[in-house]
Amino acid sequence: MRLRESYYYTISSSSSCIFNIESLDYDYYESRLPTDNCDFKLKDKMDFSKTVKDLRQSFASGKTRSNEWRTAQLKGVIKLIQENEEVISEALYKDLHKNKAEAAIMELILCVNDAVNAINSLDSWTKPEKVSKGALYLMDNAYIIKEPLGVALIIGAWNYPIQLILLPLIGAIAAGNCALIKPSEVSEASARFIEEYIPKYLDKDCFKVINGGVAETTAILEQRFDTIFYTGNSQVAKIVMAAAAKNLTPVILELGGKSPVYIDTKTDLAVVARRLCWGKFCNAGQTCIAPDYVMCPKEIQDELIEKIKASVEEFYTADPKTSDSYGRIVNNRHFTRIQRLKQGSTVAVGGEEDEKENYISPTVLRDVKLTDTVMQDEIFGPLLPIVPVKDHTEAIDIINTREKPLALYVFTKNSKISQEFCDRTSSGAIVVNDTVVHGGLPTLPFGGVGNSGLGSYHGKFSFNAFSHDKPVLEKSLAMDSVNNIRYPPYTDKKLGWVKWIMTKKPKKQGMLAFFPFVAIGVIFSFMFKVIGVGAESINTKKQL
């Protein structure tokens, strides 16, 4: 069936399917629309222009510009979390079977700390930044101010449905923006929480929440925003980017990909296994920076598997299904998708499933080939393929033949090997001897490269993401005679002076490095002498 441009597919809230049908190749997408657990029906166009118009009016009023207002809103975010921790935990448990402690560590504390950091740093972040100047601008005042972009659209994801709304929102607030917030409908309980509680704690005129599925998202993307922040997969990111391109709207895309792990010989495999299992199996593997697959020399594969099995039992008992610390797959469609990925692979650890609970146990696959099904797309679930390789050089070659990952993990005691991974590969981030933890350090930018994302955030990087660096140059109207060399009529003499003053040269070593300063001093001394002589001549004429 060919769809008309004036209609959209709408998908039941229990599904994670998101497709913008209007602006894409219909034949391509109709052949690839998911059919399981998705209810399709035609729905008239929605219009959110008034919502965006109201946000624009609020931004135009100037109320978001003051640091006092921004601080008050950031404190509102903190209160939102701290006063409703139990409610949030219940929502996350309902959506993902997420343990209260895991929710606190991976979502709530991270957001509170980011908001506190923004409050403490706001004055320094918003302070005009002085810039260095050459000889031509010595008498001028040059600096950069951080200007809010305006009205931001924040589209969250279902796997960390609180964190992935509030963290970018903190950056938008700190930078002085208004925002339209669209939570993921897949994590229903968390989306309802965002919709109900955001208006209770934040300025209702400056922050609005719209819940819904593909129809709402598509209609929202028809509006013009000053920036769009999207967290999700690369397929939908292309849709978001295409919609943004219609208005030349800048985008920040936080995506994912197959984040690889390389484990070297002569490492402590017991420690490696614990850190690997924690990063991979928290949130049942539904983490954008989770280790996606492991590469290691074949001679350590068996021992690594044994250590991983021991770590899984230590973390989640011999039957992870009974553990309160282990999550569930978000819905049946993703359960089925992950289940299919392991077909044709050899299960070394786990492999148990329960479709009624969307439960898949922590599962390790051994002797995986690059052509296997599980190696074609991001897993986003609790399957851990192990791909035997000859050495780290082969691992690097494999990484470089694939899309650039969001994260890359290297376990080794050899600093030369870890340095080689840094130098010869490209990824959103690289972590040596651990997994996932870089996402909790706000002084590091969090973001991808290429297929794994565009732009970065966390800490000051979130503030920067929602700000425009506006350059300001202030000049005096006095001493305009100094500018004569740039005014017509042009002469060879003027050209010589211009080249001498403006042309940069490589830095000189030793005493020669001070020559430009001496030369500039001589020039200004001469200028002031001329000005002084001129003033003396004027005084003499007055006396006569």
Coordinates of C-alpha atoms in Angstrom, one line a residue:
M1 CA 0.0 0.0 0.0
R2 CA 1.4 3.4 -1.0
L3 CA 0.8 6.0 1.6
R4 CA -0.5 9.5 0.9
E5 CA 1.7 12.4 2.0
S6 CA -1.0 13.8 4.2
Y7 CA -1.0 10.8 6.5
Y8 CA 1.3 9.0 8.9
Y9 CA 1.6 5.6 10.3
T10 CA 0.8 5.5 14.0
I11 CA 2.2 2.7 16.1
S12 CA 0.9 1.4 19.4
S13 CA 2.7 2.7 22.5
S14 CA 4.0 -0.8 23.3
S15 CA 6.1 -0.8 20.1
S16 CA 9.4 0.9 19.5
C17 CA 8.9 1.4 15.7
I18 CA 9.5 5.0 14.6
F19 CA 9.2 5.9 11.0
N20 CA 8.6 9.2 9.3
I21 CA 6.8 8.1 6.2
E22 CA 6.1 11.4 4.6
S23 CA 9.6 12.6 3.7
L24 CA 11.2 9.2 2.7
D25 CA 11.3 6.7 -0.1
Y26 CA 8.0 4.9 0.3
D27 CA 8.9 1.8 -1.6
Y28 CA 12.1 1.3 0.4
Y29 CA 10.5 1.8 3.8
E30 CA 7.2 0.0 3.1
S31 CA 9.2 -3.2 2.4
R32 CA 11.0 -2.8 5.7
L33 CA 8.2 -1.8 8.1
P34 CA 8.1 -4.1 11.1
T35 CA 4.9 -6.2 11.2
D36 CA 5.2 -7.9 14.6
N37 CA 3.5 -6.2 17.6
C38 CA 2.8 -3.0 15.7
D39 CA -0.7 -1.7 15.1
F40 CA -0.9 0.5 12.0
K41 CA -3.7 2.9 11.2
L42 CA -3.9 6.2 9.3
K43 CA -4.1 9.3 11.3
D44 CA -4.7 12.9 10.3
K45 CA -1.9 15.4 10.5
M46 CA -1.2 17.0 13.8
D47 CA -0.2 20.6 14.3
F48 CA 2.1 21.6 17.1
S49 CA 2.9 25.1 15.7
K50 CA 1.1 26.9 18.5
T51 CA 3.1 25.0 21.1
V52 CA 6.4 26.0 19.4
K53 CA 5.1 29.6 18.9
D54 CA 4.4 29.9 22.6
L55 CA 7.9 28.7 23.4
R56 CA 9.3 31.2 21.0
Q57 CA 7.4 34.0 22.7
S58 CA 8.7 32.9 26.1
F59 CA 12.2 32.9 24.8
A60 CA 11.8 36.3 23.1
S61 CA 10.6 37.8 26.4
G62 CA 14.2 37.5 27.7
K63 CA 13.2 35.6 30.9
T64 CA 15.7 32.8 30.2
R65 CA 18.7 35.1 29.8
S66 CA 19.4 35.7 33.5
N67 CA 21.6 33.4 35.5
E68 CA 19.1 33.7 38.4
W69 CA 16.3 32.2 36.2
R70 CA 18.6 29.4 34.9
T71 CA 19.7 28.6 38.5
A72 CA 16.1 28.4 39.7
Q73 CA 15.3 25.9 36.9
L74 CA 18.3 23.8 37.5
K75 CA 17.3 23.6 41.2
G76 CA 13.9 22.6 40.0
V77 CA 15.5 19.6 38.1
I78 CA 17.3 18.6 41.3
K79 CA 14.1 18.8 43.4
L80 CA 12.2 16.8 40.7
I81 CA 14.6 13.9 41.1
Q82 CA 15.2 14.0 44.8
E83 CA 11.5 14.5 45.8
N84 CA 10.3 11.7 43.5
E85 CA 13.1 9.1 43.6
E86 CA 10.7 6.3 44.6
V87 CA 8.2 7.3 41.8
I88 CA 11.0 7.3 39.2
S89 CA 12.4 4.0 40.4
E90 CA 8.9 2.4 40.2
A91 CA 8.5 3.7 36.6
L92 CA 11.9 2.4 35.6
Y93 CA 11.2 -1.0 37.2
K94 CA 7.9 -1.2 35.3
D95 CA 9.5 -0.3 32.0
L96 CA 12.8 -2.2 32.2
H97 CA 12.8 -4.2 35.5
K98 CA 15.6 -1.8 36.5
N99 CA 16.9 -2.3 40.0
K100 CA 16.6 0.8 42.3
A101 CA 20.4 0.9 42.8
E102 CA 21.1 0.6 39.1
A103 CA 18.6 3.4 38.5
A104 CA 20.3 5.6 41.0
I105 CA 23.8 5.0 39.7
M106 CA 23.1 5.1 35.9
E107 CA 20.3 7.7 35.8
L108 CA 19.4 9.8 38.9
I109 CA 22.7 10.6 40.6
L110 CA 24.3 11.4 37.2
C111 CA 21.6 14.0 36.5
V112 CA 21.7 15.5 40.0
N113 CA 25.5 15.9 39.8
D114 CA 25.3 17.4 36.3
A115 CA 22.7 20.0 37.5
V116 CA 24.8 20.8 40.6
N117 CA 27.9 21.2 38.5
A118 CA 26.0 23.6 36.1
I119 CA 24.8 25.7 39.1
N120 CA 28.3 25.9 40.5
S121 CA 29.8 26.8 37.2
L122 CA 27.2 29.0 35.6
D123 CA 28.9 32.3 36.3
S124 CA 32.2 31.2 34.8
W125 CA 30.5 29.5 31.8
T126 CA 28.5 32.6 30.9
K127 CA 31.3 35.0 31.4
P128 CA 32.7 36.6 28.2
E129 CA 35.8 34.8 27.1
K130 CA 38.7 37.1 26.1
V131 CA 40.6 36.1 23.0
S132 CA 44.2 36.7 21.9
K133 CA 44.8 39.5 19.4
G134 CA 47.4 40.3 16.8
A135 CA 49.1 43.7 16.4
L136 CA 46.3 45.0 14.2
Y137 CA 43.8 44.6 17.0
L138 CA 45.9 45.6 20.0
M139 CA 43.7 48.7 20.8
D140 CA 40.4 46.8 20.4
N141 CA 38.3 44.7 22.8
A142 CA 37.7 41.2 21.5
Y143 CA 35.8 38.5 23.2
I144 CA 33.2 35.6 22.8
I145 CA 29.9 35.5 24.5
K146 CA 27.7 32.4 24.9
E147 CA 24.4 33.0 23.4
P148 CA 21.4 30.6 23.9
L149 CA 20.2 29.1 20.6
G150 CA 16.5 29.6 21.3
V151 CA 13.9 26.8 21.3
A152 CA 15.4 23.3 21.5
L153 CA 13.7 20.0 20.7
I154 CA 14.8 17.1 22.9
I155 CA 13.8 13.6 21.8
G156 CA 14.7 11.0 24.4
A157 CA 15.3 7.3 24.2
W158 CA 13.6 4.4 26.0
N159 CA 16.7 2.5 27.5
Y160 CA 17.6 5.3 29.9
P161 CA 14.3 7.2 29.7
I162 CA 15.0 9.6 32.6
Q163 CA 18.7 10.3 32.1
L164 CA 18.4 10.8 28.4
I165 CA 15.8 13.5 28.8
L166 CA 17.1 15.3 31.9
L167 CA 20.8 15.4 30.9
P168 CA 20.3 17.3 27.7
L169 CA 17.6 19.4 29.3
I170 CA 20.1 20.5 32.0
G171 CA 22.4 21.7 29.2
A172 CA 19.5 23.5 27.5
I173 CA 18.5 25.2 30.7
A174 CA 22.1 26.2 31.7
A175 CA 22.5 27.8 28.2
G176 CA 19.3 29.8 28.6
N177 CA 17.0 28.0 26.1
C178 CA 13.4 27.0 26.0
A179 CA 12.7 23.4 25.1
L180 CA 10.0 21.0 23.7
I181 CA 10.5 17.6 25.3
K182 CA 9.5 14.4 23.6
P183 CA 10.0 11.2 25.7
S184 CA 10.1 7.8 24.1
E185 CA 6.7 6.2 24.1
V186 CA 8.3 2.8 24.4
S187 CA 9.1 3.3 28.1
E188 CA 5.5 4.2 28.9
A189 CA 5.7 4.6 32.7
S190 CA 8.7 6.9 32.4
A191 CA 7.2 8.9 29.6
R192 CA 4.1 9.5 31.8
F193 CA 6.3 10.6 34.7
I194 CA 8.1 13.2 32.5
E195 CA 4.8 14.5 31.1
E196 CA 3.2 14.8 34.6
Y197 CA 6.1 16.1 36.7
I198 CA 8.1 18.4 34.5
P199 CA 5.4 21.1 34.6
K200 CA 5.3 20.8 38.4
Y201 CA 9.0 21.7 38.8
L202 CA 10.0 23.8 35.8
D203 CA 8.7 27.0 34.1
K204 CA 5.5 26.0 32.2
D205 CA 6.0 28.8 29.7
C206 CA 9.5 27.7 28.7
F207 CA 9.3 23.9 28.9
K208 CA 6.6 21.7 27.4
V209 CA 6.2 18.0 27.1
I210 CA 4.5 16.1 24.3
N211 CA 3.9 12.4 24.6
G212 CA 2.9 10.1 21.8
G213 CA 4.3 7.8 19.0
V214 CA 5.4 8.2 15.5
A215 CA 2.6 10.5 14.4
E216 CA 3.4 13.0 17.2
T217 CA 7.2 12.8 16.5
T218 CA 6.7 13.3 12.8
A219 CA 4.4 16.3 13.3
I220 CA 6.8 17.8 15.8
L221 CA 9.7 17.5 13.3
E222 CA 7.7 19.6 10.8
Q223 CA 8.2 22.6 13.1
R224 CA 11.2 24.8 13.0
F225 CA 13.5 24.6 16.0
D226 CA 16.8 26.3 16.8
T227 CA 18.5 23.0 17.6
I228 CA 17.4 19.3 17.8
F229 CA 18.9 16.9 20.3
Y230 CA 18.1 13.2 19.4
T231 CA 19.1 10.1 21.2
G232 CA 18.5 6.8 19.5
N233 CA 19.6 4.8 16.4
S234 CA 21.2 5.8 13.2
Q235 CA 18.2 4.9 11.0
V236 CA 15.9 7.3 12.8
A237 CA 18.7 9.9 13.1
K238 CA 18.8 10.2 9.4
I239 CA 15.1 11.0 9.5
V240 CA 15.6 13.6 12.2
M241 CA 18.6 15.1 10.3
A242 CA 16.5 15.3 7.0
A243 CA 13.7 17.1 8.8
A244 CA 16.2 19.5 10.4
A245 CA 17.8 20.2 7.0
K246 CA 14.6 21.8 5.8
N247 CA 15.2 24.7 8.1
L248 CA 19.0 24.4 8.4
T249 CA 18.5 23.5 12.0
P250 CA 21.7 22.2 13.8
V251 CA 21.4 18.7 15.3
I252 CA 23.1 16.7 18.1
L253 CA 22.7 13.0 17.4
E254 CA 23.6 10.6 20.2
L255 CA 23.5 7.2 18.6
G256 CA 25.3 3.9 19.1
G257 CA 26.8 1.1 17.1
K258 CA 28.8 -2.0 17.7
S259 CA 31.3 -1.0 20.4
P260 CA 34.2 -3.5 20.3
V261 CA 36.4 -4.9 23.1
Y262 CA 39.9 -6.2 22.7
I263 CA 41.4 -8.3 25.5
D264 CA 45.1 -8.9 25.4
T265 CA 47.0 -11.9 26.7
K266 CA 48.6 -11.7 30.1
T267 CA 45.8 -9.7 31.6
D268 CA 44.0 -10.5 34.8
L269 CA 41.0 -12.2 33.2
A270 CA 39.0 -12.4 36.5
V271 CA 39.1 -8.6 36.8
V272 CA 38.5 -8.2 33.0
A273 CA 35.4 -10.5 33.2
R274 CA 33.8 -8.6 36.2
R275 CA 34.2 -5.2 34.5
L276 CA 33.1 -6.6 31.1
C277 CA 30.0 -8.3 32.6
W278 CA 29.0 -5.2 34.5
G279 CA 29.2 -3.0 31.4
K280 CA 27.6 -5.5 29.2
F281 CA 24.7 -6.9 31.3
C282 CA 23.6 -3.8 33.3
N283 CA 20.1 -2.8 31.9
A284 CA 20.1 -6.2 30.2
G285 CA 22.6 -5.0 27.7
Q286 CA 20.3 -2.1 26.5
T287 CA 23.0 0.5 26.8
C288 CA 24.3 2.5 23.9
I289 CA 28.0 2.2 25.1
A290 CA 27.7 -1.4 26.2
P291 CA 30.4 -3.7 24.9
D292 CA 28.9 -5.2 21.8
Y293 CA 31.5 -7.9 20.9
V294 CA 34.8 -9.1 22.2
M295 CA 38.0 -9.9 20.3
C296 CA 40.8 -11.9 21.9
P297 CA 43.5 -14.3 21.0
K298 CA 42.0 -17.8 20.7
E299 CA 44.3 -19.2 23.4
I300 CA 42.6 -17.2 26.1
Q301 CA 38.9 -17.7 24.9
D302 CA 38.2 -20.7 27.1
E303 CA 39.5 -19.2 30.3
L304 CA 37.7 -15.9 29.5
I305 CA 34.4 -17.7 29.1
E306 CA 34.9 -19.5 32.5
K307 CA 35.7 -16.1 34.2
I308 CA 32.6 -14.5 32.6
K309 CA 30.4 -17.4 33.7
A310 CA 31.7 -17.0 37.3
S311 CA 31.1 -13.2 37.2
V312 CA 27.5 -13.7 35.9
E313 CA 26.8 -16.1 38.8
E314 CA 28.4 -13.7 41.3
F315 CA 26.3 -10.7 40.0
Y316 CA 23.0 -12.4 39.3
T317 CA 23.2 -15.9 40.9
A318 CA 23.1 -19.2 38.9
D319 CA 19.6 -18.3 37.8
P320 CA 19.6 -14.6 36.7
K321 CA 15.9 -14.7 36.1
T322 CA 15.4 -14.7 39.9
S323 CA 17.8 -11.8 40.5
D324 CA 16.3 -8.4 41.4
S325 CA 19.5 -6.9 39.9
Y326 CA 19.0 -8.2 36.4
G327 CA 16.7 -6.4 34.0
R328 CA 14.3 -7.3 31.1
I329 CA 14.1 -6.6 27.5
V330 CA 11.8 -3.5 27.0
N331 CA 9.2 -5.2 24.8
N332 CA 8.3 -8.3 22.8
R333 CA 9.5 -6.9 19.5
H334 CA 13.0 -6.4 20.8
F335 CA 12.9 -9.7 22.6
T336 CA 12.2 -11.4 19.2
R337 CA 14.9 -9.3 17.5
I338 CA 17.6 -10.3 20.0
Q339 CA 16.5 -13.9 20.0
R340 CA 17.0 -14.1 16.2
L341 CA 20.5 -12.6 16.4
K342 CA 22.0 -15.6 18.1
Q343 CA 20.8 -18.1 15.5
G344 CA 23.7 -20.0 14.0
S345 CA 26.0 -19.2 16.9
T346 CA 27.4 -21.5 19.6
V347 CA 26.2 -20.6 23.1
A348 CA 28.9 -20.9 25.7
V349 CA 27.1 -19.3 28.7
G350 CA 23.4 -18.7 29.3
G351 CA 21.0 -18.8 26.5
E352 CA 17.8 -19.2 28.6
E353 CA 14.7 -17.2 27.5
D354 CA 11.2 -16.5 28.7
E355 CA 9.0 -14.7 26.2
K356 CA 6.2 -14.0 28.6
E357 CA 8.6 -11.9 30.8
N358 CA 10.8 -10.7 27.9
Y359 CA 13.6 -12.3 29.7
I360 CA 16.9 -13.3 28.0
S361 CA 19.7 -14.4 30.3
P362 CA 23.3 -13.1 30.1
T363 CA 24.5 -15.0 27.1
V364 CA 28.0 -15.6 25.7
L365 CA 28.6 -16.8 22.2
R366 CA 31.9 -18.4 21.3
D367 CA 33.9 -18.7 18.1
V368 CA 31.8 -16.1 16.4
K369 CA 32.6 -15.2 12.8
L370 CA 32.4 -11.7 11.3
T371 CA 29.8 -13.0 8.9
D372 CA 27.5 -14.3 11.6
T373 CA 24.1 -12.7 12.1
V374 CA 24.9 -11.4 15.5
M375 CA 27.8 -9.3 14.0
Q376 CA 25.8 -7.4 11.4
D377 CA 24.0 -4.9 13.6
E378 CA 24.1 -3.4 17.1
I379 CA 22.9 -6.1 19.5
F380 CA 21.4 -3.8 22.2
G381 CA 20.7 -6.8 24.4
P382 CA 22.5 -9.4 26.7
L383 CA 24.3 -11.3 24.0
L384 CA 28.1 -11.2 24.1
P385 CA 29.8 -12.6 21.0
I386 CA 33.5 -13.6 21.2
V387 CA 35.5 -13.3 18.0
P388 CA 38.9 -15.0 18.2
V389 CA 41.7 -13.0 16.5
K390 CA 45.4 -13.5 16.1
D391 CA 46.5 -10.4 17.9
H392 CA 45.7 -6.7 18.5
T393 CA 46.8 -5.8 15.0
E394 CA 44.1 -8.0 13.5
A395 CA 41.6 -6.5 16.0
I396 CA 42.5 -3.0 14.8
D397 CA 42.0 -4.0 11.2
I398 CA 38.6 -5.4 11.9
I399 CA 37.5 -2.2 13.8
N400 CA 38.7 -0.1 10.9
T401 CA 36.7 -2.0 8.3
R402 CA 33.4 -1.3 10.2
E403 CA 31.4 1.8 11.1
K404 CA 33.0 4.0 13.7
P405 CA 31.7 2.9 17.2
L406 CA 30.5 5.0 20.0
A407 CA 33.0 3.4 22.4
L408 CA 36.0 1.2 22.2
Y409 CA 37.4 -0.9 25.1
V410 CA 40.9 -2.2 25.4
F411 CA 42.1 -4.5 28.2
T412 CA 45.9 -4.7 28.3
K413 CA 48.9 -4.2 30.5
N414 CA 50.9 -3.1 27.5
S415 CA 50.8 0.7 27.1
K416 CA 52.1 0.4 23.6
I417 CA 49.1 -1.7 22.6
S418 CA 46.6 0.7 24.1
Q419 CA 48.4 3.6 22.4
E420 CA 48.2 1.9 19.1
F421 CA 44.4 1.6 19.5
C422 CA 44.3 5.3 20.2
D423 CA 46.4 6.2 17.3
R424 CA 45.0 3.8 14.6
T425 CA 41.3 3.7 15.3
S426 CA 38.4 6.2 15.4
S427 CA 35.6 6.0 17.9
G428 CA 33.4 8.3 20.1
A429 CA 35.6 7.4 23.1
I430 CA 38.2 4.8 24.1
V431 CA 38.5 3.3 27.6
V432 CA 41.5 1.3 28.7
N433 CA 40.9 -1.6 31.2
D434 CA 37.2 -0.8 32.0
T435 CA 33.9 -0.4 30.3
V436 CA 31.1 2.2 30.3
V437 CA 32.5 4.3 33.2
H438 CA 33.6 7.2 30.9
G439 CA 30.0 8.2 30.6
G440 CA 30.0 9.3 34.3
L441 CA 32.9 11.7 34.0
P442 CA 31.4 15.1 33.1
T443 CA 34.7 16.7 32.2
L444 CA 34.9 14.3 29.2
P445 CA 32.7 14.9 26.2
F446 CA 30.1 12.2 25.5
G447 CA 29.3 11.6 21.9
G448 CA 30.0 9.6 18.7
V449 CA 31.7 10.1 15.4
G450 CA 30.4 9.2 12.0
N451 CA 27.7 6.6 12.2
S452 CA 27.7 6.6 16.0
G453 CA 26.7 10.3 16.4
L454 CA 27.2 14.0 15.8
G455 CA 28.1 16.4 18.6
S456 CA 28.7 15.8 22.3
Y457 CA 27.4 16.7 25.7
H458 CA 27.7 16.1 29.5
G459 CA 29.0 18.8 31.9
K460 CA 30.2 22.0 30.2
F461 CA 29.9 20.2 26.9
S462 CA 26.1 20.2 27.4
F463 CA 26.1 23.9 28.0
N464 CA 28.2 24.4 24.8
A465 CA 25.9 22.1 22.8
F466 CA 23.0 24.5 23.4
S467 CA 25.0 27.7 23.0
H468 CA 26.2 29.8 20.1
D469 CA 29.7 31.2 20.4
K470 CA 29.0 34.8 19.4
P471 CA 32.2 36.8 18.6
V472 CA 32.2 40.5 19.7
L473 CA 34.8 43.1 18.5
E474 CA 34.7 46.6 20.1
K475 CA 36.7 49.4 18.5
S476 CA 37.1 53.0 19.5
L477 CA 36.2 55.8 17.0
A478 CA 39.3 57.7 18.1
M479 CA 42.7 57.6 16.3
D480 CA 41.2 56.7 13.0
S481 CA 44.5 57.9 11.3
V482 CA 46.0 54.5 12.3
N483 CA 43.6 52.9 9.9
N484 CA 44.9 54.8 6.9
I485 CA 46.9 51.9 5.6
R486 CA 43.6 49.9 5.0
Y487 CA 41.8 52.8 3.2
P488 CA 42.0 53.5 -0.5
P489 CA 43.8 54.8 -2.4
Y490 CA 46.2 51.8 -2.1
T491 CA 49.9 52.2 -2.6
D492 CA 52.9 49.8 -2.6
K493 CA 54.0 51.5 0.6
K494 CA 50.6 50.7 2.3
L495 CA 50.7 47.2 1.0
G496 CA 54.2 46.7 2.5
W497 CA 53.0 47.9 5.9
V498 CA 49.9 45.7 5.7
K499 CA 51.9 42.6 4.9
W500 CA 54.4 43.3 7.7
I501 CA 51.7 43.8 10.3
M502 CA 49.2 41.1 9.3
T503 CA 51.3 38.2 7.9
K504 CA 51.9 35.5 10.5
K505 CA 55.2 33.7 10.7
P506 CA 56.3 30.5 12.5
K507 CA 57.5 31.1 16.1
K508 CA 61.1 31.9 16.5
Q509 CA 63.3 30.5 19.3
G510 CA 65.5 32.3 21.7
M511 CA 65.9 36.1 21.7
L512 CA 64.4 36.4 18.2
A513 CA 61.0 35.5 19.7
F514 CA 61.0 39.0 21.3
F515 CA 61.6 40.9 18.1
P516 CA 57.9 41.3 17.1
F517 CA 57.2 42.9 20.5
V518 CA 60.1 45.3 20.1
A519 CA 59.0 46.2 16.6
I520 CA 55.4 46.8 17.7
G521 CA 56.7 49.0 20.6
V522 CA 58.7 51.1 18.1
I523 CA 55.7 51.5 15.9
F524 CA 53.5 52.7 18.7
S525 CA 56.2 55.0 20.0
F526 CA 56.4 56.5 16.6
M527 CA 52.6 56.9 16.4
F528 CA 52.3 58.6 19.8
K529 CA 55.3 60.8 18.9
V530 CA 53.4 61.9 15.7
I531 CA 50.3 62.5 17.7
G532 CA 52.3 64.5 20.3
V533 CA 53.9 66.6 17.6
G534 CA 50.5 67.3 16.1
A535 CA 49.0 68.3 19.4
E536 CA 52.0 70.6 20.1
S537 CA 51.5 72.2 16.7
I538 CA 47.9 72.8 17.4
N539 CA 48.7 74.4 20.8
T540 CA 51.3 76.7 19.2
K541 CA 48.8 77.9 16.6
K542 CA 46.3 78.6 19.4
Q543 CA 48.8 80.7 21.2
L544 CA 49.7 82.7 18.1

